[in-house]
GROMACS .gro file of C-alpha atoms in nm:
model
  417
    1UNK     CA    1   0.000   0.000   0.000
    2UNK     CA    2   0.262   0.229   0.080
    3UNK     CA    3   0.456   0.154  -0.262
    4UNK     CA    4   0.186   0.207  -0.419
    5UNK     CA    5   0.055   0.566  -0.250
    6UNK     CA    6   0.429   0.711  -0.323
    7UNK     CA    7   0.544   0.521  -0.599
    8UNK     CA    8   0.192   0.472  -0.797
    9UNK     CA    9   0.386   0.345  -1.143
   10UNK     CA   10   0.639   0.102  -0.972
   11UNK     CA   11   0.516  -0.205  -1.127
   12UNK     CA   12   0.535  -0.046  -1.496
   13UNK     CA   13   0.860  -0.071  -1.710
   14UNK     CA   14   1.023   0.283  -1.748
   15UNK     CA   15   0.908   0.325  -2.089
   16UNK     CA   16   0.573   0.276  -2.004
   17UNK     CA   17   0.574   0.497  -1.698
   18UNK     CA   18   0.703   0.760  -1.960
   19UNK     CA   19   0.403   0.726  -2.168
   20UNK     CA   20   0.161   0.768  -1.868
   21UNK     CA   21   0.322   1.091  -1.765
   22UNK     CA   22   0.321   1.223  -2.136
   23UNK     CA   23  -0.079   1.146  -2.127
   24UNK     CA   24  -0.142   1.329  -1.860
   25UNK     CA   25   0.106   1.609  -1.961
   26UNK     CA   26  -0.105   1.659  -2.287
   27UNK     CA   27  -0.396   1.625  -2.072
   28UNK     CA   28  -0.270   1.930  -1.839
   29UNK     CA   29  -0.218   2.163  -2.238
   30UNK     CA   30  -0.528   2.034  -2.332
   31UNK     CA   31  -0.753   2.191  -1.989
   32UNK     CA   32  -0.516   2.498  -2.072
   33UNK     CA   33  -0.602   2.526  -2.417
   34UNK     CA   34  -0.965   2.517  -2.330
   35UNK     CA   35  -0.935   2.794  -2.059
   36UNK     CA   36  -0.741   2.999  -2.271
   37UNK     CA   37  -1.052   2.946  -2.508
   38UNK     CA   38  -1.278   3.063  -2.242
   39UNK     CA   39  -1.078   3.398  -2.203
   40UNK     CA   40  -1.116   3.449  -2.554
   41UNK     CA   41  -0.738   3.328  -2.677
   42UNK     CA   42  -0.730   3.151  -2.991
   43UNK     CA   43  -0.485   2.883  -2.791
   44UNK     CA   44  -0.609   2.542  -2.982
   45UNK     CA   45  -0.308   2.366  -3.176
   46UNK     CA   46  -0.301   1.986  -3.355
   47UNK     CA   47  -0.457   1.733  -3.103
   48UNK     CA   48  -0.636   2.055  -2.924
   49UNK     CA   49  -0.300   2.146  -2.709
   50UNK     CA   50  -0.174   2.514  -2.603
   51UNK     CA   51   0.088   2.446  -2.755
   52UNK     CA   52   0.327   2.149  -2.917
   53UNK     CA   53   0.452   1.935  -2.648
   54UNK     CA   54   0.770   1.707  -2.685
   55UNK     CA   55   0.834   1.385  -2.550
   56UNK     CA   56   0.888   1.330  -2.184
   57UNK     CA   57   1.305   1.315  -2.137
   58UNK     CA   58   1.370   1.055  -1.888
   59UNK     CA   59   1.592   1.040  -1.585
   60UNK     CA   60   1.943   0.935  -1.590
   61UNK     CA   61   1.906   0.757  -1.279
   62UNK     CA   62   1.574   0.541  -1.209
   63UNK     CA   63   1.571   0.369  -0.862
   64UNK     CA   64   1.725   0.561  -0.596
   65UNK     CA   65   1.737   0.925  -0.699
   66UNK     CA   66   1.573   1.102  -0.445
   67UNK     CA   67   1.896   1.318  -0.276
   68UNK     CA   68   1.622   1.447  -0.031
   69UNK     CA   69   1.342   1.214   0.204
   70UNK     CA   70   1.141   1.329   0.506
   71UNK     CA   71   1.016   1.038   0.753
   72UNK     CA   72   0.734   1.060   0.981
   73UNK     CA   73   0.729   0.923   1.334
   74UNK     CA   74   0.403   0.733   1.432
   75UNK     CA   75   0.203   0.455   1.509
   76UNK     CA   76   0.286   0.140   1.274
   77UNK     CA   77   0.081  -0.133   1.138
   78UNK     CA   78   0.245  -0.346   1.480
   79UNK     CA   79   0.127  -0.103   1.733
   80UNK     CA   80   0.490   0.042   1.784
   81UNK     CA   81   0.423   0.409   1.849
   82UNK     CA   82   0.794   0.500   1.776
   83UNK     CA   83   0.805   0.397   1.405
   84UNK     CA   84   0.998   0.622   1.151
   85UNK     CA   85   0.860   0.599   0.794
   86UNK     CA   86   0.588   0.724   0.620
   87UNK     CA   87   0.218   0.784   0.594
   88UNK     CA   88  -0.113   0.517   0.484
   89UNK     CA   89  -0.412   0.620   0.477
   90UNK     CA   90  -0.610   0.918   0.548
   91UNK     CA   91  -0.772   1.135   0.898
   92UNK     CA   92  -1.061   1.147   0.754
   93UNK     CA   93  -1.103   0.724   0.752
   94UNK     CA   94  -0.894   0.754   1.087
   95UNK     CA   95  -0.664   0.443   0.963
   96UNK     CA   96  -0.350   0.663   0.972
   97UNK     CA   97  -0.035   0.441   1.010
   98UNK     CA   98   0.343   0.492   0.965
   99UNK     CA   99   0.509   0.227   0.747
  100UNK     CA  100   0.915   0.216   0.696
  101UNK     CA  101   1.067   0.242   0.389
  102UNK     CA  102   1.267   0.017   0.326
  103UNK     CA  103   1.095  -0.103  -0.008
  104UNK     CA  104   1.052   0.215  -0.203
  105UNK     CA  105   1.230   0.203  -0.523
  106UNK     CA  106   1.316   0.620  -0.554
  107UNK     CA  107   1.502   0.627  -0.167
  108UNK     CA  108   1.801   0.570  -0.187
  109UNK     CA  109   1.972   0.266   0.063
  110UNK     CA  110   2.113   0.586   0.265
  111UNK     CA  111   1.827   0.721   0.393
  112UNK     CA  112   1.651   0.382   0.459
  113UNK     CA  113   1.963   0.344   0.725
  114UNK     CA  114   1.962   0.658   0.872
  115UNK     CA  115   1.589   0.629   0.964
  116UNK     CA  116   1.629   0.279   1.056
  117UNK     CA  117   1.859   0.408   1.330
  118UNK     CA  118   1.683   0.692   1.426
  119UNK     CA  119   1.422   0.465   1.481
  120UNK     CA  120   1.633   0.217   1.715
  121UNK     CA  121   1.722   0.602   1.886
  122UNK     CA  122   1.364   0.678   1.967
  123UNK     CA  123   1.277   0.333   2.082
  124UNK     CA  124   1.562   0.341   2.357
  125UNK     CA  125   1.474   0.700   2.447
  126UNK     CA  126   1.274   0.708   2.778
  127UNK     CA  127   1.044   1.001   2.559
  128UNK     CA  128   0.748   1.007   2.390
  129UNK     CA  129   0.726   1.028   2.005
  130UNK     CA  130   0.479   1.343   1.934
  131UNK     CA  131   0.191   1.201   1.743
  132UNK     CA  132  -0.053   1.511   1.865
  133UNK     CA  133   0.109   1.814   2.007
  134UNK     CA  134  -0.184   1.820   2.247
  135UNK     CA  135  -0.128   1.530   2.373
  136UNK     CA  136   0.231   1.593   2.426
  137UNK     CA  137   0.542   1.331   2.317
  138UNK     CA  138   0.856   1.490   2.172
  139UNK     CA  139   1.001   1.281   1.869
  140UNK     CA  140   0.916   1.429   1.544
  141UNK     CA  141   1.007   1.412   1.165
  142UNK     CA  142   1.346   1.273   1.051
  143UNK     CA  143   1.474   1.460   0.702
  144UNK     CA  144   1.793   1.301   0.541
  145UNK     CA  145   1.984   1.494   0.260
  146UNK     CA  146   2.248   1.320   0.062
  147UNK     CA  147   2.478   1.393  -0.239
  148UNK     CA  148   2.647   1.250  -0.470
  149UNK     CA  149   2.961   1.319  -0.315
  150UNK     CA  150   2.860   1.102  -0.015
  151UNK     CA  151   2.770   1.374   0.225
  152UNK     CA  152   2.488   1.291   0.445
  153UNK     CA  153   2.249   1.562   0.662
  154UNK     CA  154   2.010   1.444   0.924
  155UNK     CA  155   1.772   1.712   1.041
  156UNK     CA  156   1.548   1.587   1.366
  157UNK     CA  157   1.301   1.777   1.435
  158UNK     CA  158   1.165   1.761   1.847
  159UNK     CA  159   0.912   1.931   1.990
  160UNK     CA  160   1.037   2.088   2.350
  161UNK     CA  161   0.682   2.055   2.522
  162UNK     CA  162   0.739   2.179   2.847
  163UNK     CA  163   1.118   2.033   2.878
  164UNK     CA  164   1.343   2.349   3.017
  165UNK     CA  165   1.732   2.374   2.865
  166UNK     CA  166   1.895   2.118   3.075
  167UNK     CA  167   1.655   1.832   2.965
  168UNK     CA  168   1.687   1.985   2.612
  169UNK     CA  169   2.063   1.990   2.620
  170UNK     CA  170   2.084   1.611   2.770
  171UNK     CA  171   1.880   1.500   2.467
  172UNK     CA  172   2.077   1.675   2.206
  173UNK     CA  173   2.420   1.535   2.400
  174UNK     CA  174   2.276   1.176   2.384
  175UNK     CA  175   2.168   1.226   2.001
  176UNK     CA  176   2.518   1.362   1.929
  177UNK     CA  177   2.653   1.062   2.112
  178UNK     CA  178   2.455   0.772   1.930
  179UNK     CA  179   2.546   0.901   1.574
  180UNK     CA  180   2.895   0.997   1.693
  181UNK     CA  181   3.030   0.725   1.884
  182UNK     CA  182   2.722   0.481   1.926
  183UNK     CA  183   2.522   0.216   1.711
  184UNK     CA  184   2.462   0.531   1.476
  185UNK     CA  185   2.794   0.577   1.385
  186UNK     CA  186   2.742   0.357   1.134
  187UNK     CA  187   2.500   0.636   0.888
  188UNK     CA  188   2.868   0.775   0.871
  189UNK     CA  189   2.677   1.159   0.864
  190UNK     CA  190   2.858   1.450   0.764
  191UNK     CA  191   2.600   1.655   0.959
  192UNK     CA  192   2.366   1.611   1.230
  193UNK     CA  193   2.073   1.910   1.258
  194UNK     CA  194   1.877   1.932   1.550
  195UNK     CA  195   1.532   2.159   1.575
  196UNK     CA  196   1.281   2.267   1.821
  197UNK     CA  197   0.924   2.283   1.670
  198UNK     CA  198   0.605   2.362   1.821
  199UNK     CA  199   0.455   2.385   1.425
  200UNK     CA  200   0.389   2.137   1.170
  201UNK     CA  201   0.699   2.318   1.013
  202UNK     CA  202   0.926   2.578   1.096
  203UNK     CA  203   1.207   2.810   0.940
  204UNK     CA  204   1.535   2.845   1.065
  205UNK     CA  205   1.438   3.187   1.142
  206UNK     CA  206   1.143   3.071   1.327
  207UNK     CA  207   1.305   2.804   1.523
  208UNK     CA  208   1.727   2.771   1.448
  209UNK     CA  209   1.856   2.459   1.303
  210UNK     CA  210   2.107   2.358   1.590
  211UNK     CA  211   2.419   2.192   1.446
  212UNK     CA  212   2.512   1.858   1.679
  213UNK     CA  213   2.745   1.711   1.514
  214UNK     CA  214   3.006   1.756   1.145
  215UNK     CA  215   3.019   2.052   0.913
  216UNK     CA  216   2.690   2.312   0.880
  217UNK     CA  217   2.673   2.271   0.512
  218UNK     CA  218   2.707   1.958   0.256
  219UNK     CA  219   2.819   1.950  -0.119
  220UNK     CA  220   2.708   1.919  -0.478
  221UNK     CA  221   2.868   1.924  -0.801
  222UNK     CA  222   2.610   1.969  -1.059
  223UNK     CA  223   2.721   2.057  -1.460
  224UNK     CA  224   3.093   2.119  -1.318
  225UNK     CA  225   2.974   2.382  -1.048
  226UNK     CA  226   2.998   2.348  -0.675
  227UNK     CA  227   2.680   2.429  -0.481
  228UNK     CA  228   2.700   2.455  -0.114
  229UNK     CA  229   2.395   2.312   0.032
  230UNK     CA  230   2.238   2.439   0.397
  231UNK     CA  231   1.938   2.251   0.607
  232UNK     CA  232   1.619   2.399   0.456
  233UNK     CA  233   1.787   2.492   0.068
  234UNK     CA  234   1.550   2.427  -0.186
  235UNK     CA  235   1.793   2.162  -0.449
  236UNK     CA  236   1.583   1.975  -0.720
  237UNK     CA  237   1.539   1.639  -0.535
  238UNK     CA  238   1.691   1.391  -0.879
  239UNK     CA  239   2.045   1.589  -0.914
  240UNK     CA  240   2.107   1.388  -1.222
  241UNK     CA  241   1.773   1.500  -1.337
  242UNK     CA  242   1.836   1.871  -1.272
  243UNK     CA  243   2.162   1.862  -1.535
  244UNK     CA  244   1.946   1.772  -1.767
  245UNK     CA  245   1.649   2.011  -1.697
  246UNK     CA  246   1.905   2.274  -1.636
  247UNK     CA  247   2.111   2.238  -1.944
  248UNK     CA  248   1.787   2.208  -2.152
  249UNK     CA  249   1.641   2.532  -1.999
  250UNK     CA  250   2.006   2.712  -2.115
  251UNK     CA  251   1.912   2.606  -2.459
  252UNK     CA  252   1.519   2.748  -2.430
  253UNK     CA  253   1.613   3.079  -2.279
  254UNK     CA  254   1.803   3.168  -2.616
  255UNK     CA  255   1.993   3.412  -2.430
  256UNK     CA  256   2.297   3.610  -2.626
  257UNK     CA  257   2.554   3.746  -2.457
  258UNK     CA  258   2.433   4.102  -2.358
  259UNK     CA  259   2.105   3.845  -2.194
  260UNK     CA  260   1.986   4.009  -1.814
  261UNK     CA  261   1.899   3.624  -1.664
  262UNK     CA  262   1.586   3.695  -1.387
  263UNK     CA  263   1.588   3.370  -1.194
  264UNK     CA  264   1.279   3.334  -0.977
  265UNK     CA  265   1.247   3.159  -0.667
  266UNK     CA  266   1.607   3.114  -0.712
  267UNK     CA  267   1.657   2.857  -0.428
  268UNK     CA  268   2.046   2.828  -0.366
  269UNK     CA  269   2.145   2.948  -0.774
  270UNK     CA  270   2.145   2.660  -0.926
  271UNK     CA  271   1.993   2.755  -1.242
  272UNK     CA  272   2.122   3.118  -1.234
  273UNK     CA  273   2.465   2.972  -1.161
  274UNK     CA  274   2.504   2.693  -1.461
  275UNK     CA  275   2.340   2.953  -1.667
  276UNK     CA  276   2.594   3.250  -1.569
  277UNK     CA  277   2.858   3.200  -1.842
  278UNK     CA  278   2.609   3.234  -2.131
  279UNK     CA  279   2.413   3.577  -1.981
  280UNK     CA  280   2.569   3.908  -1.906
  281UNK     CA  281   2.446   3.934  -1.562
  282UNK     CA  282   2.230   3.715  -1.319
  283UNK     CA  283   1.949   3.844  -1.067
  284UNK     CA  284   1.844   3.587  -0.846
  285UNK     CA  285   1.528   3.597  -0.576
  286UNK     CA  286   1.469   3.374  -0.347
  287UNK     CA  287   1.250   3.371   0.016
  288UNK     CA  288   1.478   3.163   0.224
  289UNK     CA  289   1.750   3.360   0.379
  290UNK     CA  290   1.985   3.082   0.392
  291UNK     CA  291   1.951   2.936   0.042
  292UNK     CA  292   2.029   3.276  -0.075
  293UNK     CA  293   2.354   3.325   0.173
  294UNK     CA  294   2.438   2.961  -0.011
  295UNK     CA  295   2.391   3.097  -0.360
  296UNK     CA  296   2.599   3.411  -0.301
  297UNK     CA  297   2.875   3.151  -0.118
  298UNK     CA  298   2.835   2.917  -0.415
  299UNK     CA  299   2.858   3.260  -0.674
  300UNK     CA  300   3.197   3.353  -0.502
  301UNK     CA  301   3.339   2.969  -0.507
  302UNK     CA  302   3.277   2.897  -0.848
  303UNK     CA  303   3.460   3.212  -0.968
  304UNK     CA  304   3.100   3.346  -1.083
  305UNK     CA  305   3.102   3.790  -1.072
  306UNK     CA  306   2.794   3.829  -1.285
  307UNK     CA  307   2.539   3.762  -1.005
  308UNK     CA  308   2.338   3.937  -0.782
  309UNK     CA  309   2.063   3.775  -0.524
  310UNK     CA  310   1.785   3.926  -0.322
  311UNK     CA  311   1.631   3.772  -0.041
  312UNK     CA  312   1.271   3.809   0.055
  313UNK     CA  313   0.933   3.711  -0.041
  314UNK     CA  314   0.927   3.766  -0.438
  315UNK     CA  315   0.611   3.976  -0.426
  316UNK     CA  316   0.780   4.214  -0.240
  317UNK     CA  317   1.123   4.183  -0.375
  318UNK     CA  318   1.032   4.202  -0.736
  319UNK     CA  319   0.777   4.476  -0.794
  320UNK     CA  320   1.050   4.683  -0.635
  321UNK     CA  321   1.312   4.567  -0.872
  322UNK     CA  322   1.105   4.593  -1.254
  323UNK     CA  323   0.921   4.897  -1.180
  324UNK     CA  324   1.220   5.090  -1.266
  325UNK     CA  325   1.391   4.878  -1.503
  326UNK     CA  326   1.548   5.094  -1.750
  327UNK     CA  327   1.812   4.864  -1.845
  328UNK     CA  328   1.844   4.845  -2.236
  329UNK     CA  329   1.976   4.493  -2.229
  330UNK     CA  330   1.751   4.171  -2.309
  331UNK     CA  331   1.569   4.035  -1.967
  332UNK     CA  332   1.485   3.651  -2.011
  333UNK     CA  333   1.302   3.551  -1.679
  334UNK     CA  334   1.306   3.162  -1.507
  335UNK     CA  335   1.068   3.127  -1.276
  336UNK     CA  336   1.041   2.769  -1.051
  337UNK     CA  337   0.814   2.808  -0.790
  338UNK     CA  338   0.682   2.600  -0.513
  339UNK     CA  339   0.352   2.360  -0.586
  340UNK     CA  340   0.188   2.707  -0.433
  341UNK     CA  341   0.264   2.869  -0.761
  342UNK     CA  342   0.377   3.266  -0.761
  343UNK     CA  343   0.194   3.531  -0.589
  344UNK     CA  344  -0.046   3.722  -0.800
  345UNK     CA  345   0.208   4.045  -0.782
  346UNK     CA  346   0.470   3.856  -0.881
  347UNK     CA  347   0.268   3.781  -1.223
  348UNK     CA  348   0.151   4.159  -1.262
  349UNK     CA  349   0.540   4.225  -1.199
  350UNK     CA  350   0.672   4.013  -1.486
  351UNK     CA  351   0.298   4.115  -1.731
  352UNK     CA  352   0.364   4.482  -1.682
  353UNK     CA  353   0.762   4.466  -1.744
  354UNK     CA  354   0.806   4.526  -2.099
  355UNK     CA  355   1.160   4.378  -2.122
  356UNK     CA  356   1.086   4.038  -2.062
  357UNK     CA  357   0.978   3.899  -2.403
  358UNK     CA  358   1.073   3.546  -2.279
  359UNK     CA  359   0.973   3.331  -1.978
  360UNK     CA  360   1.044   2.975  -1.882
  361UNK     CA  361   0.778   2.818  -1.602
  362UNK     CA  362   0.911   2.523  -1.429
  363UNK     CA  363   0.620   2.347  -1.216
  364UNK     CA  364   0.616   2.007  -1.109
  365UNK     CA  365   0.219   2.021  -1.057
  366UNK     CA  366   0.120   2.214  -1.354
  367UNK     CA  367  -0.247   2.104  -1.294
  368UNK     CA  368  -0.254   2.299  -0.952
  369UNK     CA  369  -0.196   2.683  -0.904
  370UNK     CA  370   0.079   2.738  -1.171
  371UNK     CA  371  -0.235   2.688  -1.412
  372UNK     CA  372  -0.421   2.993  -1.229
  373UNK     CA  373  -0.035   3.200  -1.307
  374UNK     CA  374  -0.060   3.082  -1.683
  375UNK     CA  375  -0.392   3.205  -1.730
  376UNK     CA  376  -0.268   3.534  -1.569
  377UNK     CA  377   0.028   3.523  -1.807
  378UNK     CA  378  -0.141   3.493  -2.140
  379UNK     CA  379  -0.478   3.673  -2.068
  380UNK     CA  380  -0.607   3.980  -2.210
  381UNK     CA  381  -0.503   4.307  -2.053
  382UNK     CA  382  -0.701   4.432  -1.775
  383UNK     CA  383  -0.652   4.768  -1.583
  384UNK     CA  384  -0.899   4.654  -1.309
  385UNK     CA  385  -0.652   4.361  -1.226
  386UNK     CA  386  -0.363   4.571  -1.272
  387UNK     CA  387  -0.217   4.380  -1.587
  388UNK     CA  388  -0.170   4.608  -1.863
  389UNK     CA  389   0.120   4.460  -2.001
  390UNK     CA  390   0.076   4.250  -2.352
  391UNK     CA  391  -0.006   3.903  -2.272
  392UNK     CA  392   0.261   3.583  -2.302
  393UNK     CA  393   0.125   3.340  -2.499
  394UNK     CA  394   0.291   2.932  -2.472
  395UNK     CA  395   0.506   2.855  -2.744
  396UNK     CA  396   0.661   2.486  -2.623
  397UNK     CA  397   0.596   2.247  -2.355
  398UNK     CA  398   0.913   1.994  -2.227
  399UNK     CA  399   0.842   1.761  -1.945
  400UNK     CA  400   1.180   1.609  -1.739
  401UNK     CA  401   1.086   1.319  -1.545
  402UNK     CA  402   1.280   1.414  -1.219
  403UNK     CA  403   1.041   1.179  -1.025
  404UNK     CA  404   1.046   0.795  -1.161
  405UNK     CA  405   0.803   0.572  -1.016
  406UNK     CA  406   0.566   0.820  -0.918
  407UNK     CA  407   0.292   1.075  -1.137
  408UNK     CA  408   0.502   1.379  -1.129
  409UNK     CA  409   0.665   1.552  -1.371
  410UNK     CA  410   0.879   1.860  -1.423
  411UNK     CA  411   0.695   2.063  -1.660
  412UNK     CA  412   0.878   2.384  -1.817
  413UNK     CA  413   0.672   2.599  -2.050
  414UNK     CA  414   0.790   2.864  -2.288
  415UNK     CA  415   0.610   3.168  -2.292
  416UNK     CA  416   0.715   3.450  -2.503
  417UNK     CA  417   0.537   3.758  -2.640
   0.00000   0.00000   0.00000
């Protein structure tokens, strides 16, 4: 059941699970075509798409991609309140249980260890696991990062409860113990993150990520470039995957050498940053403070002088920035936003700057609120809304299967105007 609820396409050869994704890709072009058509837009192309749409490229790497897993800690199918893994079934049919991992074909063997050890942790510590803040418990969420360097993070999350700093500090000294010197030694981790969380989830500014244990930051290498990578960085989960979404979004940008590169949502520069050598200059935004102190560290490392990043929310951030762009030069924009798509004045930001002609949208749930920012994009001007710039219109649709086994896809649309 669990293979199945993460991994829906597991069974299926590759191929085939290629061929599923590009159905529901053209699917996804055909509901926007028809919207478009609502607003108005002439938008219906061959087979009653946007726009054309190319074959799905697949992933270098299959089974055991993911560089990035996040366990739960619950009840499991045995009754063991302290089990690390993840989620079956739903509140709302109150059959909720945590099942390990050990199975699932996109984890790597890494992470399956580090949780089965956290795990063994929990079940010797004296404390609760926290199930329902309410009802108290302390031992929360594992996340593991790994890279293909062989760096390993482990971020615990704990919630303090009513624990004051001496109980706090013996728990962190016996973590830092079992994955130093104990049975835990054996994960090998290159860092070991500790964080105090009365939410579901919490920024480092919100709560600090404590450092136990190794070095605050692990290490990437992705098309030649070093990225330095901190707890809560945004890094495309399949790094294989990324080179080859990356160097494909190089080639759709069609930037020349005098190019202004707008990278959206920037996470720790990746794209700006493998992009840099073909642009003139590189403007980065990103929310999370630390992901953007990474990108400027990464800028610096790699040699890279052409880029500039701004951290904040991008509604705020960007308005700011294009409402008094007078620069002469060409502005391509990326944009690669969370599954919550990009805030409305974000959209009116990019619509109402003349200089962009050309924008890339990388979603990996097209179908959810990027398709409300695509109709924004391409739809008629309207003063009321505050969009009176001309409207983008999709040109070419590429998805990169970053996520084997499961639904999703990596979906990057051209839009130009």
């Amino acid at each position: 059941r669990l293979a199945n609820a993460v991994t829906p396409l597991w069974r299926l050869p590759y191929q085939e699970q290629l061929q599923v994704k590009y159905k529901s890709q053209r699917k996804i072009l055909q509901t926007l075509a028809s919207r478009l058509e609502e607003l108005g837009i002439d938008a219906q192309k061959p087979g009653g798409l946007c726009c054309p749409l190319q074959p799905v490229v697949p992933s270098p790497i299959i089974n055991g991609y993911r560089n990035k897993s996040t366990f739960s800690v619950n009840r499991g199918p045995d009754g063991n309140p302290k089990t690390v893994g993840l989620y079956v079934g739903t509140g709302k049919a109150r059959n909720i249980v945590c099942v390990k991992a050990n199975h699932l074909e996109n984890m790597p063997l890494k992470h399956k260890q580090v949780a089965q050890w956290y795990e063994e942790f929990i079940c010797r510590s004296p404390l609760d696991s926290c199930i329902l803040f309410h009802e108290g418990g302390h031992w929360r969420e594992l996340v593991v990062r790994t890279t293909s360097r062989g760096h390993t993070m482990a971020i615990i999350t704990f919630h303090p409860q009513e624990l004051g700093q001496e109980a706090l500090a013996t728990q962190k000294a016996l973590l830092r113990e079992f994955f130093t010197y104990g049975p835990g030694a054996a994960c090998a981790l290159t860092s070991l993150y500790f964080q105090e969380s009365t939410m579901t989830r919490c920024s480092h500014e919100q709560s600090p990520y404590q450092l136990l244990h190794g070095e605050p930051h692990i290490f990437e290498e992705l098309l030649g470039l070093k990225f330095r990578i901190s707890p809560d960085a945004f890094f495309q989960v399949n790094t294989a995957g990324a080179e080859v979404l990356y160097q494909a979004v190089g080639k759709l940008c069609q930037t020349a050498g005098d190019t202004v590169l707008l990278d959206i949502c920037c996470g720790t520069g990746t794209i700006g940053l493998s992009l840099a050598h073909q642009v003139s200059k590189v403007i980065g935004v990103e929310v999370v403070e630390k992901a953007i102190e990474d990108a400027k560290w990464n800028a610096a490392f790699n040699g890279i002088s052409n880029c500039e990043f701004h951290s904040g929310k991008a509604e705020a951030v960007l308005p700011q920035l294009l409402a008094s762009w007078e620069d002469a030069r060409p502005l391509v924009a990326v944009v690669n936003p969370s599954r919550a798509g990009l805030h409305y004045r974000v959209v009116q930001a990019i619509r109402n700057c003349r200089s962009i002609r050309r924008l890339l949208y990388i979603s990996c749930k097209p179908e959810g609120e990027a398709m409300r920012n695509f109709l924004e994009l391409c739809c008629p001007p309207d003063p009321r809304k505050k969009l009176t710039g001309e409207p983008f219109a999709p040109v070419l649709a590429i998805p990169f299967d970053l996520f084997p086994h499961t639904v999703h896809c990596e979906l990057v649309l051209l839009f130009t105007r």
